[in-house]
């Protein structure tokens, strides 16, 4: 089993009519309907204006299927005007009690 994490930055690059947080939550429910975890975080990166702190949602799911994660990330990237969306996969052992 894998722990898949999708990092969704919430800055919409000047498109103030888009609520990226709401889009991320909508897409998580659409693509990961059997359960997922939302973690509020701050992403940091260096750009032309210096260091940027960006509110970020990390969406995590236990799964062996990555297609849903990539679909979610691609749709989020396009709808929220992101330059990139990071996806990490880590092999884990997990049990549900």
PDB file of N, CA and C in Angstrom:
ATOM      1  N   UNK A   1       0.846  -1.163   0.000  1.00  0.00           N
ATOM      2  CA  UNK A   1       0.000   0.000   0.000  1.00  0.00           C
ATOM      3  C   UNK A   1       0.901   1.238   0.000  1.00  0.00           C
ATOM      4  N   UNK A   2       0.387   2.316  -0.559  1.00  0.00           N
ATOM      5  CA  UNK A   2       1.136   3.568  -0.620  1.00  0.00           C
ATOM      6  C   UNK A   2       0.397   4.668   0.141  1.00  0.00           C
ATOM      7  N   UNK A   3       1.168   5.580   0.701  1.00  0.00           N
ATOM      8  CA  UNK A   3       0.625   6.834   1.192  1.00  0.00           C
ATOM      9  C   UNK A   3       0.912   7.848   0.107  1.00  0.00           C
ATOM     10  N   UNK A   4      -0.129   8.367  -0.494  1.00  0.00           N
ATOM     11  CA  UNK A   4      -0.006   9.350  -1.574  1.00  0.00           C
ATOM     12  C   UNK A   4      -0.357  10.723  -0.995  1.00  0.00           C
ATOM     13  N   UNK A   5       0.519  11.698  -1.221  1.00  0.00           N
ATOM     14  CA  UNK A   5       0.294  13.062  -0.754  1.00  0.00           C
ATOM     15  C   UNK A   5       0.285  13.998  -1.951  1.00  0.00           C
ATOM     16  N   UNK A   6      -0.724  14.863  -2.018  1.00  0.00           N
ATOM     17  CA  UNK A   6      -0.877  15.829  -3.101  1.00  0.00           C
ATOM     18  C   UNK A   6      -0.803  17.216  -2.474  1.00  0.00           C
ATOM     19  N   UNK A   7       0.130  18.029  -2.921  1.00  0.00           N
ATOM     20  CA  UNK A   7       0.367  19.347  -2.342  1.00  0.00           C
ATOM     21  C   UNK A   7      -0.276  20.413  -3.228  1.00  0.00           C
ATOM     22  N   UNK A   8      -1.337  21.030  -2.722  1.00  0.00           N
ATOM     23  CA  UNK A   8      -2.117  22.009  -3.482  1.00  0.00           C
ATOM     24  C   UNK A   8      -1.893  23.408  -2.924  1.00  0.00           C
ATOM     25  N   UNK A   9      -1.073  24.199  -3.603  1.00  0.00           N
ATOM     26  CA  UNK A   9      -0.883  25.595  -3.212  1.00  0.00           C
ATOM     27  C   UNK A   9      -2.156  26.377  -3.486  1.00  0.00           C
ATOM     28  N   UNK A  10      -2.480  27.320  -2.612  1.00  0.00           N
ATOM     29  CA  UNK A  10      -3.767  28.004  -2.701  1.00  0.00           C
ATOM     30  C   UNK A  10      -3.703  29.391  -3.324  1.00  0.00           C
ATOM     31  N   UNK A  11      -2.535  29.817  -3.797  1.00  0.00           N
ATOM     32  CA  UNK A  11      -2.423  31.101  -4.493  1.00  0.00           C
ATOM     33  C   UNK A  11      -2.840  30.895  -5.947  1.00  0.00           C
ATOM     34  N   UNK A  12      -3.832  31.636  -6.404  1.00  0.00           N
ATOM     35  CA  UNK A  12      -4.359  31.453  -7.761  1.00  0.00           C
ATOM     36  C   UNK A  12      -3.748  32.428  -8.766  1.00  0.00           C
ATOM     37  N   UNK A  13      -2.597  32.989  -8.442  1.00  0.00           N
ATOM     38  CA  UNK A  13      -1.874  33.870  -9.368  1.00  0.00           C
ATOM     39  C   UNK A  13      -2.743  35.001  -9.909  1.00  0.00           C
ATOM     40  N   UNK A  14      -3.423  35.687  -8.991  1.00  0.00           N
ATOM     41  CA  UNK A  14      -4.200  36.863  -9.369  1.00  0.00           C
ATOM     42  C   UNK A  14      -5.629  36.593  -9.788  1.00  0.00           C
ATOM     43  N   UNK A  15      -6.044  35.357  -9.843  1.00  0.00           N
ATOM     44  CA  UNK A  15      -7.424  35.029 -10.202  1.00  0.00           C
ATOM     45  C   UNK A  15      -8.270  34.997  -8.932  1.00  0.00           C
ATOM     46  N   UNK A  16      -8.648  36.194  -8.459  1.00  0.00           N
ATOM     47  CA  UNK A  16      -9.327  36.335  -7.174  1.00  0.00           C
ATOM     48  C   UNK A  16     -10.737  35.753  -7.158  1.00  0.00           C
ATOM     49  N   UNK A  17     -11.284  35.441  -8.314  1.00  0.00           N
ATOM     50  CA  UNK A  17     -12.633  34.865  -8.381  1.00  0.00           C
ATOM     51  C   UNK A  17     -12.639  33.355  -8.123  1.00  0.00           C
ATOM     52  N   UNK A  18     -11.464  32.770  -7.912  1.00  0.00           N
ATOM     53  CA  UNK A  18     -11.357  31.331  -7.687  1.00  0.00           C
ATOM     54  C   UNK A  18     -10.956  31.071  -6.241  1.00  0.00           C
ATOM     55  N   UNK A  19     -11.715  30.230  -5.560  1.00  0.00           N
ATOM     56  CA  UNK A  19     -11.409  29.814  -4.191  1.00  0.00           C
ATOM     57  C   UNK A  19     -10.689  28.468  -4.271  1.00  0.00           C
ATOM     58  N   UNK A  20      -9.353  28.516  -4.283  1.00  0.00           N
ATOM     59  CA  UNK A  20      -8.554  27.302  -4.483  1.00  0.00           C
ATOM     60  C   UNK A  20      -8.784  26.281  -3.377  1.00  0.00           C
ATOM     61  N   UNK A  21      -9.014  26.743  -2.157  1.00  0.00           N
ATOM     62  CA  UNK A  21      -9.276  25.810  -1.049  1.00  0.00           C
ATOM     63  C   UNK A  21     -10.552  25.025  -1.329  1.00  0.00           C
ATOM     64  N   UNK A  22     -11.601  25.716  -1.747  1.00  0.00           N
ATOM     65  CA  UNK A  22     -12.872  25.049  -2.060  1.00  0.00           C
ATOM     66  C   UNK A  22     -12.707  24.088  -3.233  1.00  0.00           C
ATOM     67  N   UNK A  23     -11.925  24.477  -4.233  1.00  0.00           N
ATOM     68  CA  UNK A  23     -11.683  23.605  -5.385  1.00  0.00           C
ATOM     69  C   UNK A  23     -10.946  22.341  -4.936  1.00  0.00           C
ATOM     70  N   UNK A  24      -9.922  22.497  -4.092  1.00  0.00           N
ATOM     71  CA  UNK A  24      -9.162  21.334  -3.618  1.00  0.00           C
ATOM     72  C   UNK A  24     -10.068  20.372  -2.849  1.00  0.00           C
ATOM     73  N   UNK A  25     -10.915  20.898  -1.979  1.00  0.00           N
ATOM     74  CA  UNK A  25     -11.822  20.041  -1.207  1.00  0.00           C
ATOM     75  C   UNK A  25     -12.847  19.359  -2.110  1.00  0.00           C
ATOM     76  N   UNK A  26     -13.366  20.097  -3.091  1.00  0.00           N
ATOM     77  CA  UNK A  26     -14.309  19.517  -4.057  1.00  0.00           C
ATOM     78  C   UNK A  26     -13.670  18.369  -4.837  1.00  0.00           C
ATOM     79  N   UNK A  27     -12.439  18.582  -5.309  1.00  0.00           N
ATOM     80  CA  UNK A  27     -11.760  17.560  -6.104  1.00  0.00           C
ATOM     81  C   UNK A  27     -11.364  16.358  -5.258  1.00  0.00           C
ATOM     82  N   UNK A  28     -10.993  16.586  -3.999  1.00  0.00           N
ATOM     83  CA  UNK A  28     -10.668  15.466  -3.109  1.00  0.00           C
ATOM     84  C   UNK A  28     -11.893  14.579  -2.919  1.00  0.00           C
ATOM     85  N   UNK A  29     -13.051  15.194  -2.725  1.00  0.00           N
ATOM     86  CA  UNK A  29     -14.284  14.409  -2.567  1.00  0.00           C
ATOM     87  C   UNK A  29     -14.637  13.678  -3.863  1.00  0.00           C
ATOM     88  N   UNK A  30     -14.385  14.333  -4.996  1.00  0.00           N
ATOM     89  CA  UNK A  30     -14.708  13.728  -6.304  1.00  0.00           C
ATOM     90  C   UNK A  30     -13.792  12.544  -6.617  1.00  0.00           C
ATOM     91  N   UNK A  31     -12.472  12.731  -6.480  1.00  0.00           N
ATOM     92  CA  UNK A  31     -11.509  11.721  -6.917  1.00  0.00           C
ATOM     93  C   UNK A  31     -11.141  10.706  -5.847  1.00  0.00           C
ATOM     94  N   UNK A  32     -11.372  11.041  -4.573  1.00  0.00           N
ATOM     95  CA  UNK A  32     -11.000  10.151  -3.467  1.00  0.00           C
ATOM     96  C   UNK A  32     -12.201   9.940  -2.541  1.00  0.00           C
ATOM     97  N   UNK A  33     -13.306   9.445  -3.068  1.00  0.00           N
ATOM     98  CA  UNK A  33     -14.561   9.404  -2.299  1.00  0.00           C
ATOM     99  C   UNK A  33     -14.558   8.415  -1.133  1.00  0.00           C
ATOM    100  N   UNK A  34     -13.604   7.490  -1.087  1.00  0.00           N
ATOM    101  CA  UNK A  34     -13.609   6.478  -0.040  1.00  0.00           C
ATOM    102  C   UNK A  34     -12.789   6.880   1.177  1.00  0.00           C
ATOM    103  N   UNK A  35     -12.299   8.116   1.186  1.00  0.00           N
ATOM    104  CA  UNK A  35     -11.598   8.635   2.345  1.00  0.00           C
ATOM    105  C   UNK A  35     -10.257   9.250   2.007  1.00  0.00           C
ATOM    106  N   UNK A  36      -9.936  10.303   2.697  1.00  0.00           N
ATOM    107  CA  UNK A  36      -8.677  11.013   2.533  1.00  0.00           C
ATOM    108  C   UNK A  36      -8.490  11.917   3.748  1.00  0.00           C
ATOM    109  N   UNK A  37      -7.310  12.473   3.878  1.00  0.00           N
ATOM    110  CA  UNK A  37      -6.988  13.382   4.970  1.00  0.00           C
ATOM    111  C   UNK A  37      -6.555  14.714   4.384  1.00  0.00           C
ATOM    112  N   UNK A  38      -7.002  15.796   5.019  1.00  0.00           N
ATOM    113  CA  UNK A  38      -6.621  17.151   4.612  1.00  0.00           C
ATOM    114  C   UNK A  38      -5.723  17.735   5.698  1.00  0.00           C
ATOM    115  N   UNK A  39      -4.555  18.221   5.301  1.00  0.00           N
ATOM    116  CA  UNK A  39      -3.622  18.851   6.230  1.00  0.00           C
ATOM    117  C   UNK A  39      -3.393  20.284   5.768  1.00  0.00           C
ATOM    118  N   UNK A  40      -3.594  21.233   6.664  1.00  0.00           N
ATOM    119  CA  UNK A  40      -3.331  22.648   6.363  1.00  0.00           C
ATOM    120  C   UNK A  40      -1.838  22.888   6.596  1.00  0.00           C
ATOM    121  N   UNK A  41      -1.187  23.518   5.637  1.00  0.00           N
ATOM    122  CA  UNK A  41       0.255  23.727   5.730  1.00  0.00           C
ATOM    123  C   UNK A  41       0.634  25.055   5.083  1.00  0.00           C
ATOM    124  N   UNK A  42       1.904  25.381   5.161  1.00  0.00           N
ATOM    125  CA  UNK A  42       2.459  26.533   4.457  1.00  0.00           C
ATOM    126  C   UNK A  42       3.581  26.037   3.571  1.00  0.00           C
ATOM    127  N   UNK A  43       3.433  26.237   2.270  1.00  0.00           N
ATOM    128  CA  UNK A  43       4.498  25.911   1.328  1.00  0.00           C
ATOM    129  C   UNK A  43       5.430  27.107   1.202  1.00  0.00           C
ATOM    130  N   UNK A  44       6.712  26.832   0.989  1.00  0.00           N
ATOM    131  CA  UNK A  44       7.692  27.915   0.827  1.00  0.00           C
ATOM    132  C   UNK A  44       8.531  27.637  -0.403  1.00  0.00           C
ATOM    133  N   UNK A  45       8.788  28.672  -1.149  1.00  0.00           N
ATOM    134  CA  UNK A  45       9.634  28.550  -2.312  1.00  0.00           C
ATOM    135  C   UNK A  45      10.239  29.905  -2.631  1.00  0.00           C
ATOM    136  N   UNK A  46      11.333  29.909  -3.381  1.00  0.00           N
ATOM    137  CA  UNK A  46      12.001  31.151  -3.757  1.00  0.00           C
ATOM    138  C   UNK A  46      11.653  31.489  -5.190  1.00  0.00           C
ATOM    139  N   UNK A  47      11.236  32.720  -5.380  1.00  0.00           N
ATOM    140  CA  UNK A  47      10.888  33.197  -6.712  1.00  0.00           C
ATOM    141  C   UNK A  47      11.629  34.490  -7.010  1.00  0.00           C
ATOM    142  N   UNK A  48      11.201  35.176  -8.055  1.00  0.00           N
ATOM    143  CA  UNK A  48      11.846  36.424  -8.461  1.00  0.00           C
ATOM    144  C   UNK A  48      11.679  37.517  -7.417  1.00  0.00           C
ATOM    145  N   UNK A  49      10.632  37.406  -6.579  1.00  0.00           N
ATOM    146  CA  UNK A  49      10.393  38.420  -5.546  1.00  0.00           C
ATOM    147  C   UNK A  49      10.967  38.016  -4.198  1.00  0.00           C
ATOM    148  N   UNK A  50      11.717  36.910  -4.151  1.00  0.00           N
ATOM    149  CA  UNK A  50      12.288  36.422  -2.903  1.00  0.00           C
ATOM    150  C   UNK A  50      11.536  35.200  -2.406  1.00  0.00           C
ATOM    151  N   UNK A  51      11.611  34.944  -1.105  1.00  0.00           N
ATOM    152  CA  UNK A  51      10.953  33.786  -0.519  1.00  0.00           C
ATOM    153  C   UNK A  51       9.460  34.037  -0.416  1.00  0.00           C
ATOM    154  N   UNK A  52       8.692  33.064  -0.859  1.00  0.00           N
ATOM    155  CA  UNK A  52       7.235  33.169  -0.865  1.00  0.00           C
ATOM    156  C   UNK A  52       6.663  32.117   0.087  1.00  0.00           C
ATOM    157  N   UNK A  53       5.779  32.545   0.983  1.00  0.00           N
ATOM    158  CA  UNK A  53       5.021  31.636   1.831  1.00  0.00           C
ATOM    159  C   UNK A  53       3.631  31.518   1.229  1.00  0.00           C
ATOM    160  N   UNK A  54       3.203  30.281   0.947  1.00  0.00           N
ATOM    161  CA  UNK A  54       1.914  30.069   0.282  1.00  0.00           C
ATOM    162  C   UNK A  54       1.066  29.088   1.086  1.00  0.00           C
ATOM    163  N   UNK A  55      -0.143  29.504   1.488  1.00  0.00           N
ATOM    164  CA  UNK A  55      -1.037  28.541   2.127  1.00  0.00           C
ATOM    165  C   UNK A  55      -1.204  27.332   1.213  1.00  0.00           C
ATOM    166  N   UNK A  56      -1.190  26.154   1.808  1.00  0.00           N
ATOM    167  CA  UNK A  56      -1.199  24.910   1.043  1.00  0.00           C
ATOM    168  C   UNK A  56      -2.078  23.884   1.736  1.00  0.00           C
ATOM    169  N   UNK A  57      -2.815  23.110   0.950  1.00  0.00           N
ATOM    170  CA  UNK A  57      -3.515  21.947   1.480  1.00  0.00           C
ATOM    171  C   UNK A  57      -2.772  20.714   1.002  1.00  0.00           C
ATOM    172  N   UNK A  58      -2.496  19.804   1.928  1.00  0.00           N
ATOM    173  CA  UNK A  58      -1.923  18.513   1.568  1.00  0.00           C
ATOM    174  C   UNK A  58      -3.050  17.496   1.687  1.00  0.00           C
ATOM    175  N   UNK A  59      -3.333  16.833   0.600  1.00  0.00           N
ATOM    176  CA  UNK A  59      -4.381  15.817   0.568  1.00  0.00           C
ATOM    177  C   UNK A  59      -3.685  14.463   0.564  1.00  0.00           C
ATOM    178  N   UNK A  60      -3.977  13.643   1.573  1.00  0.00           N
ATOM    179  CA  UNK A  60      -3.332  12.333   1.678  1.00  0.00           C
ATOM    180  C   UNK A  60      -4.365  11.221   1.566  1.00  0.00           C
ATOM    181  N   UNK A  61      -3.930  10.128   0.946  1.00  0.00           N
ATOM    182  CA  UNK A  61      -4.794   8.964   0.801  1.00  0.00           C
ATOM    183  C   UNK A  61      -3.930   7.700   0.823  1.00  0.00           C
ATOM    184  N   UNK A  62      -4.453   6.641   1.437  1.00  0.00           N
ATOM    185  CA  UNK A  62      -3.831   5.325   1.361  1.00  0.00           C
ATOM    186  C   UNK A  62      -4.405   4.633   0.136  1.00  0.00           C
ATOM    187  N   UNK A  63      -3.557   4.220  -0.784  1.00  0.00           N
ATOM    188  CA  UNK A  63      -4.057   3.589  -1.998  1.00  0.00           C
ATOM    189  C   UNK A  63      -2.906   2.946  -2.758  1.00  0.00           C
ATOM    190  N   UNK A  64      -3.240   1.991  -3.592  1.00  0.00           N
ATOM    191  CA  UNK A  64      -2.276   1.461  -4.543  1.00  0.00           C
ATOM    192  C   UNK A  64      -2.542   1.990  -5.947  1.00  0.00           C
ATOM    193  N   UNK A  65      -3.607   2.748  -6.090  1.00  0.00           N
ATOM    194  CA  UNK A  65      -3.961   3.315  -7.396  1.00  0.00           C
ATOM    195  C   UNK A  65      -3.591   4.790  -7.419  1.00  0.00           C
ATOM    196  N   UNK A  66      -2.722   5.158  -8.345  1.00  0.00           N
ATOM    197  CA  UNK A  66      -2.267   6.543  -8.404  1.00  0.00           C
ATOM    198  C   UNK A  66      -3.036   7.379  -9.424  1.00  0.00           C
ATOM    199  N   UNK A  67      -3.819   6.767 -10.282  1.00  0.00           N
ATOM    200  CA  UNK A  67      -4.484   7.509 -11.350  1.00  0.00           C
ATOM    201  C   UNK A  67      -5.403   8.595 -10.803  1.00  0.00           C
ATOM    202  N   UNK A  68      -6.097   8.313  -9.698  1.00  0.00           N
ATOM    203  CA  UNK A  68      -6.991   9.314  -9.122  1.00  0.00           C
ATOM    204  C   UNK A  68      -6.206  10.519  -8.600  1.00  0.00           C
ATOM    205  N   UNK A  69      -5.063  10.264  -7.976  1.00  0.00           N
ATOM    206  CA  UNK A  69      -4.235  11.350  -7.454  1.00  0.00           C
ATOM    207  C   UNK A  69      -3.736  12.247  -8.585  1.00  0.00           C
ATOM    208  N   UNK A  70      -3.304  11.623  -9.672  1.00  0.00           N
ATOM    209  CA  UNK A  70      -2.825  12.416 -10.807  1.00  0.00           C
ATOM    210  C   UNK A  70      -3.965  13.177 -11.477  1.00  0.00           C
ATOM    211  N   UNK A  71      -5.143  12.583 -11.537  1.00  0.00           N
ATOM    212  CA  UNK A  71      -6.299  13.281 -12.103  1.00  0.00           C
ATOM    213  C   UNK A  71      -6.671  14.483 -11.240  1.00  0.00           C
ATOM    214  N   UNK A  72      -6.695  14.289  -9.923  1.00  0.00           N
ATOM    215  CA  UNK A  72      -6.997  15.382  -8.999  1.00  0.00           C
ATOM    216  C   UNK A  72      -5.977  16.506  -9.171  1.00  0.00           C
ATOM    217  N   UNK A  73      -4.694  16.156  -9.159  1.00  0.00           N
ATOM    218  CA  UNK A  73      -3.628  17.158  -9.265  1.00  0.00           C
ATOM    219  C   UNK A  73      -3.699  17.922 -10.584  1.00  0.00           C
ATOM    220  N   UNK A  74      -3.932  17.222 -11.673  1.00  0.00           N
ATOM    221  CA  UNK A  74      -4.018  17.888 -12.980  1.00  0.00           C
ATOM    222  C   UNK A  74      -5.193  18.830 -13.074  1.00  0.00           C
ATOM    223  N   UNK A  75      -6.342  18.391 -12.569  1.00  0.00           N
ATOM    224  CA  UNK A  75      -7.525  19.251 -12.609  1.00  0.00           C
ATOM    225  C   UNK A  75      -7.335  20.468 -11.703  1.00  0.00           C
ATOM    226  N   UNK A  76      -6.760  20.251 -10.508  1.00  0.00           N
ATOM    227  CA  UNK A  76      -6.500  21.374  -9.603  1.00  0.00           C
ATOM    228  C   UNK A  76      -5.533  22.362 -10.249  1.00  0.00           C
ATOM    229  N   UNK A  77      -4.461  21.860 -10.838  1.00  0.00           N
ATOM    230  CA  UNK A  77      -3.460  22.721 -11.479  1.00  0.00           C
ATOM    231  C   UNK A  77      -4.104  23.620 -12.533  1.00  0.00           C
ATOM    232  N   UNK A  78      -4.942  23.033 -13.375  1.00  0.00           N
ATOM    233  CA  UNK A  78      -5.579  23.796 -14.444  1.00  0.00           C
ATOM    234  C   UNK A  78      -6.609  24.795 -13.924  1.00  0.00           C
ATOM    235  N   UNK A  79      -7.432  24.368 -12.992  1.00  0.00           N
ATOM    236  CA  UNK A  79      -8.509  25.236 -12.507  1.00  0.00           C
ATOM    237  C   UNK A  79      -8.017  26.365 -11.612  1.00  0.00           C
ATOM    238  N   UNK A  80      -6.877  26.150 -10.934  1.00  0.00           N
ATOM    239  CA  UNK A  80      -6.395  27.130  -9.952  1.00  0.00           C
ATOM    240  C   UNK A  80      -5.121  27.851 -10.391  1.00  0.00           C
ATOM    241  N   UNK A  81      -4.760  27.700 -11.672  1.00  0.00           N
ATOM    242  CA  UNK A  81      -3.647  28.444 -12.267  1.00  0.00           C
ATOM    243  C   UNK A  81      -2.333  28.223 -11.519  1.00  0.00           C
ATOM    244  N   UNK A  82      -2.063  26.962 -11.174  1.00  0.00           N
ATOM    245  CA  UNK A  82      -0.821  26.600 -10.491  1.00  0.00           C
ATOM    246  C   UNK A  82       0.263  26.283 -11.509  1.00  0.00           C
ATOM    247  N   UNK A  83       1.504  26.607 -11.185  1.00  0.00           N
ATOM    248  CA  UNK A  83       2.630  26.225 -12.039  1.00  0.00           C
ATOM    249  C   UNK A  83       2.910  24.739 -11.919  1.00  0.00           C
ATOM    250  N   UNK A  84       2.720  24.197 -10.715  1.00  0.00           N
ATOM    251  CA  UNK A  84       2.942  22.774 -10.501  1.00  0.00           C
ATOM    252  C   UNK A  84       2.180  22.329  -9.255  1.00  0.00           C
ATOM    253  N   UNK A  85       1.915  21.032  -9.192  1.00  0.00           N
ATOM    254  CA  UNK A  85       1.319  20.398  -8.023  1.00  0.00           C
ATOM    255  C   UNK A  85       2.181  19.177  -7.726  1.00  0.00           C
ATOM    256  N   UNK A  86       2.723  19.100  -6.516  1.00  0.00           N
ATOM    257  CA  UNK A  86       3.603  17.981  -6.154  1.00  0.00           C
ATOM    258  C   UNK A  86       2.775  16.784  -5.693  1.00  0.00           C
ATOM    259  N   UNK A  87       3.219  15.611  -6.094  1.00  0.00           N
ATOM    260  CA  UNK A  87       2.640  14.350  -5.626  1.00  0.00           C
ATOM    261  C   UNK A  87       3.790  13.490  -5.121  1.00  0.00           C
ATOM    262  N   UNK A  88       3.649  12.976  -3.904  1.00  0.00           N
ATOM    263  CA  UNK A  88       4.641  12.037  -3.382  1.00  0.00           C
ATOM    264  C   UNK A  88       3.957  10.706  -3.115  1.00  0.00           C
ATOM    265  N   UNK A  89       4.741   9.632  -3.247  1.00  0.00           N
ATOM    266  CA  UNK A  89       4.244   8.279  -2.969  1.00  0.00           C
ATOM    267  C   UNK A  89       5.261   7.583  -2.094  1.00  0.00           C
ATOM    268  N   UNK A  90       4.762   6.962  -1.048  1.00  0.00           N
ATOM    269  CA  UNK A  90       5.646   6.262  -0.121  1.00  0.00           C
ATOM    270  C   UNK A  90       5.036   4.903   0.192  1.00  0.00           C
ATOM    271  N   UNK A  91       5.824   3.851   0.001  1.00  0.00           N
ATOM    272  CA  UNK A  91       5.375   2.504   0.365  1.00  0.00           C
ATOM    273  C   UNK A  91       5.270   2.413   1.879  1.00  0.00           C
ATOM    274  N   UNK A  92       4.142   1.926   2.357  1.00  0.00           N
ATOM    275  CA  UNK A  92       3.937   1.818   3.809  1.00  0.00           C
ATOM    276  C   UNK A  92       3.181   0.532   4.120  1.00  0.00           C
ATOM    277  N   UNK A  93       3.190   0.176   5.378  1.00  0.00           N
ATOM    278  CA  UNK A  93       2.316  -0.856   5.894  1.00  0.00           C
ATOM    279  C   UNK A  93       1.297  -0.148   6.775  1.00  0.00           C
ATOM    280  N   UNK A  94       0.018  -0.393   6.547  1.00  0.00           N
ATOM    281  CA  UNK A  94      -1.024   0.278   7.327  1.00  0.00           C
ATOM    282  C   UNK A  94      -2.156  -0.693   7.596  1.00  0.00           C
ATOM    283  N   UNK A  95      -2.768  -0.533   8.744  1.00  0.00           N
ATOM    284  CA  UNK A  95      -3.944  -1.307   9.108  1.00  0.00           C
ATOM    285  C   UNK A  95      -5.011  -0.352   9.601  1.00  0.00           C
ATOM    286  N   UNK A  96      -6.249  -0.713   9.384  1.00  0.00           N
ATOM    287  CA  UNK A  96      -7.368   0.057   9.916  1.00  0.00           C
ATOM    288  C   UNK A  96      -7.991  -0.768  11.035  1.00  0.00           C
ATOM    289  N   UNK A  97      -8.141  -0.174  12.195  1.00  0.00           N
ATOM    290  CA  UNK A  97      -8.675  -0.878  13.366  1.00  0.00           C
ATOM    291  C   UNK A  97     -10.058  -0.359  13.678  1.00  0.00           C
TER     292      UNK A  97
END
